[in-house]
Coordinates of C-alpha atoms and ligand atoms in Angstrom, one line a residue:
M396 CA 0.0 0.0 0.0
A397 CA 1.3 3.4 -0.9
C398 CA 2.4 5.8 1.8
Q399 CA -0.3 8.1 3.0
N400 CA 0.6 11.5 4.3
Q401 CA -2.0 14.0 5.4
N402 CA 0.3 16.9 5.1
A403 CA 1.8 16.3 1.7
A404 CA -0.6 18.8 0.1
N405 CA 1.4 21.4 2.0
F406 CA 4.8 20.3 0.7
L407 CA 5.6 23.9 -0.1
S408 CA 5.4 25.1 3.5
N409 CA 6.5 21.8 5.1
G410 CA 9.3 20.6 2.9
K411 CA 12.9 20.6 4.2
K412 CA 14.7 20.3 0.9
I413 CA 14.5 20.1 -2.9
V414 CA 16.7 17.5 -4.5
G415 CA 17.4 18.0 -8.2
V416 CA 18.7 15.4 -10.7
A417 CA 20.6 16.7 -13.8
L418 CA 21.1 15.1 -17.2
N419 CA 18.5 12.5 -16.7
Y420 CA 17.1 12.2 -20.2
M421 CA 19.1 10.6 -23.1
D422 CA 18.2 13.4 -25.6
V423 CA 19.7 16.0 -23.2
V424 CA 22.9 13.9 -22.8
L425 CA 23.2 13.6 -26.6
A426 CA 22.4 17.3 -27.3
R427 CA 25.0 18.4 -24.7
N428 CA 27.5 15.9 -25.9
V429 CA 28.3 14.7 -22.4
P430 CA 28.9 11.2 -21.1
V431 CA 25.8 9.2 -20.0
P432 CA 25.7 9.5 -16.2
K433 CA 26.6 6.2 -14.4
E434 CA 24.8 7.5 -11.3
P435 CA 22.2 10.2 -10.8
L436 CA 23.9 13.7 -10.8
V437 CA 22.4 15.3 -7.7
F438 CA 22.1 18.9 -6.5
L439 CA 20.1 20.7 -3.8
K440 CA 17.9 23.8 -4.0
P441 CA 16.5 25.8 -1.0
T442 CA 12.8 25.8 -0.4
S443 CA 12.9 29.6 -0.5
S444 CA 13.0 29.1 -4.3
Y445 CA 9.4 27.8 -4.4
L446 CA 6.8 29.7 -6.5
Q447 CA 3.1 29.1 -6.9
E448 CA 0.9 29.9 -9.9
G449 CA -0.4 33.5 -9.6
Q450 CA 3.1 34.9 -8.6
P451 CA 5.6 36.0 -11.3
I452 CA 8.9 34.5 -12.0
V453 CA 11.4 37.2 -11.1
L454 CA 14.7 37.2 -13.0
P455 CA 17.5 38.3 -10.7
K456 CA 19.4 41.3 -12.0
V457 CA 22.7 39.5 -11.4
F458 CA 21.9 37.0 -14.2
T459 CA 22.0 37.4 -18.0
K460 CA 20.7 34.0 -19.1
V461 CA 18.1 32.0 -17.3
A462 CA 16.5 28.8 -18.8
Y463 CA 13.2 27.0 -18.3
E464 CA 13.3 23.2 -17.5
V465 CA 10.0 21.4 -17.2
E466 CA 10.1 18.4 -14.8
L467 CA 8.2 15.7 -12.9
G468 CA 8.4 16.5 -9.2
V469 CA 8.2 13.6 -6.6
V470 CA 6.9 14.4 -3.1
I471 CA 8.2 12.2 -0.3
G472 CA 5.7 11.0 2.3
K473 CA 7.8 9.7 5.2
P474 CA 11.4 9.5 6.3
C475 CA 13.5 7.4 4.0
K476 CA 17.1 6.2 4.6
N477 CA 19.0 3.4 2.8
V478 CA 15.9 2.1 1.0
S479 CA 16.1 -0.4 -1.8
K480 CA 14.8 0.3 -5.3
A481 CA 12.1 -2.3 -4.6
D482 CA 10.8 -0.5 -1.5
A483 CA 11.4 3.1 -2.7
M484 CA 7.9 3.8 -4.1
S485 CA 6.3 3.2 -0.8
Y486 CA 7.9 6.4 0.4
V487 CA 6.2 8.5 -2.3
A488 CA 3.2 10.6 -1.2
G489 CA 2.5 12.1 -4.6
Y490 CA 3.8 14.3 -7.4
C491 CA 3.8 17.8 -8.8
L492 CA 4.6 19.5 -12.1
A493 CA 7.7 21.7 -11.6
L494 CA 10.1 24.0 -13.3
D495 CA 13.8 23.8 -12.4
L496 CA 14.7 27.3 -13.6
T497 CA 18.4 27.5 -14.1
A498 CA 20.8 30.5 -14.6
Q499 CA 22.9 29.0 -17.4
C500 CA 25.1 32.1 -17.2
N501 CA 26.1 31.0 -13.7
L502 CA 25.9 27.2 -14.2
G503 CA 28.1 27.0 -17.3
P504 CA 31.1 28.6 -15.6
A505 CA 30.4 26.8 -12.3
R506 CA 30.3 23.4 -14.1
A507 CA 33.5 24.1 -16.0
A508 CA 35.3 25.1 -12.9
G509 CA 34.0 22.3 -10.7
H510 CA 32.2 24.8 -8.5
P511 CA 28.8 24.4 -6.7
W512 CA 25.6 25.1 -8.6
T513 CA 23.9 26.7 -5.6
L514 CA 23.3 30.2 -6.9
G515 CA 22.5 29.3 -10.5
K516 CA 19.9 26.8 -9.3
G517 CA 18.7 28.2 -6.0
F518 CA 17.7 31.8 -6.6
D519 CA 14.3 33.1 -5.5
T520 CA 11.4 31.9 -7.8
S521 CA 13.6 29.3 -9.4
T522 CA 11.2 26.4 -8.5
P523 CA 7.7 27.1 -9.7
V524 CA 5.4 24.2 -8.8
S525 CA 1.8 23.0 -9.2
Q526 CA -0.5 21.8 -6.5
F527 CA 0.2 18.5 -4.9
I528 CA -1.0 15.5 -7.0
P529 CA -1.8 12.5 -4.7
I530 CA -0.1 9.2 -5.8
E531 CA -3.6 7.6 -6.3
K532 CA -4.1 9.9 -9.3
V533 CA -1.0 8.7 -11.2
T534 CA -1.2 5.2 -12.5
D535 CA 2.4 5.3 -13.9
P536 CA 4.9 8.1 -13.1
H537 CA 7.0 6.8 -16.0
N538 CA 4.5 7.5 -18.7
L539 CA 3.7 11.2 -18.2
P540 CA 3.9 13.6 -21.1
L541 CA 5.6 16.9 -20.2
W542 CA 5.4 20.0 -22.3
L543 CA 6.4 23.7 -22.1
T544 CA 5.6 26.7 -24.2
V545 CA 7.0 30.3 -24.2
N546 CA 4.6 32.9 -25.6
G547 CA 2.6 30.0 -27.1
D548 CA 5.6 28.4 -29.0
L549 CA 6.3 24.8 -28.0
K550 CA 9.8 24.5 -26.6
Q551 CA 9.9 21.2 -24.7
N552 CA 7.9 18.1 -25.4
G553 CA 9.0 15.0 -23.6
C554 CA 7.8 12.0 -21.6
T555 CA 8.9 10.6 -18.3
A556 CA 9.2 7.2 -20.0
D557 CA 12.6 8.4 -21.2
L558 CA 14.0 9.1 -17.7
I559 CA 17.5 7.4 -17.5
F560 CA 17.1 7.0 -13.7
K561 CA 13.5 6.2 -12.7
V562 CA 11.8 7.4 -9.6
P563 CA 12.8 4.4 -7.4
D564 CA 16.4 4.5 -8.7
I565 CA 16.7 8.2 -7.6
I566 CA 15.0 7.7 -4.2
S567 CA 17.2 4.6 -3.4
Y568 CA 20.4 6.4 -4.6
V569 CA 19.8 9.6 -2.7
S570 CA 18.7 7.8 0.5
K571 CA 22.2 6.2 0.7
Y572 CA 23.6 9.6 1.4
M573 CA 20.9 11.7 3.1
T574 CA 17.6 11.1 4.8
L575 CA 14.7 12.1 2.6
E576 CA 12.0 13.6 4.8
A577 CA 8.2 14.0 4.5
N578 CA 7.3 16.8 2.0
D579 CA 10.8 16.9 0.4
L580 CA 10.6 17.3 -3.4
I581 CA 12.7 15.5 -6.0
L582 CA 13.1 17.2 -9.4
T583 CA 13.6 14.3 -11.7
G584 CA 15.4 16.2 -14.6
T585 CA 14.2 17.9 -17.8
P586 CA 13.8 16.6 -21.3
N587 CA 15.6 18.3 -24.2
G588 CA 14.9 21.8 -25.2
A589 CA 15.7 23.9 -22.1
D590 CA 16.7 27.4 -23.2
A591 CA 16.7 31.0 -22.2
F592 CA 13.6 33.1 -21.6
K593 CA 13.3 36.8 -20.7
A594 CA 11.2 39.4 -18.8
G595 CA 7.8 39.8 -20.5
D596 CA 7.6 36.2 -21.6
V597 CA 4.7 33.9 -20.6
I598 CA 5.6 30.4 -19.7
Q599 CA 3.1 27.6 -19.8
C600 CA 3.7 24.0 -19.0
G601 CA 1.7 20.8 -18.5
M602 CA 1.9 17.2 -17.4
A603 CA -0.6 14.7 -18.9
D604 CA -4.0 15.7 -17.8
L605 CA -2.8 16.2 -14.2
A606 CA -1.5 19.8 -14.1
K607 CA -1.2 22.9 -16.3
L608 CA 0.6 26.1 -15.2
T609 CA 1.0 29.6 -16.4
F610 CA 3.7 32.0 -15.2
Q611 CA 4.5 35.6 -16.2
V612 CA 8.1 36.6 -16.2
E613 CA 9.4 39.9 -14.7
A614 CA 12.8 41.5 -14.3
E615 CA 14.0 42.2 -10.8
Ligands
OAA934 O1 20.4 22.5 -15.5 C1 21.1 21.5 -15.9 O2 22.1 21.7 -16.6 C2 20.7 20.1 -15.6 C3 19.3 19.9 -15.1 O3 18.9 20.5 -14.1 C4 18.5 18.9 -15.8 O4 19.0 18.2 -16.7 O5 17.3 18.8 -15.5
MG935 MG1 16.7 20.3 -14.0

């Protein structure tokens, strides 16, 4: 039986951390001409980066190039440490649709220098999310179409079927290192097409018939 968590709908206010996975779609790996990851490539974002529909994405004035990344988010339901892949799904309370906004102007040099990704990934409004989607509403998390438009033009069109590391792989892997806690969010990675957007743009994204979001973009 899947984990039930009464508070998971409040993952925005109750979550302790956001765990991101990078380069988790083969089309991204091929487009960027980087080696296929042998293990999930994991980073953290602060919960202060959360944004809900109705509030604008604010581009920090310190950045010159910020990209959209549409992703499946996984909301953890109960504390989880050293779990096997076979058991991992019993720690999932539900899902959300998320954007992992990324300042490529910061990430590019950081990646090249071997520096942390914290600022390019963790700025305020960098994690727009949908409402919580209870696990019961999702028959298969690995068969969810994901799409994103900018000003009506389709920019990303993928499917979670193409995830390199699946949801249980990620949970099991991360839980070897850090305890995943109730209401933590895992960003599973973005399909190909992530690119820059600017102030004045309107970003829309969707996941199957489960969530659809619209965000206005403003300059700081
Ligand atoms: O921003 C990046 O370069 C990596 C990332 O988050 C993703 O692939 O989803
Ligand atoms: Mg991402």
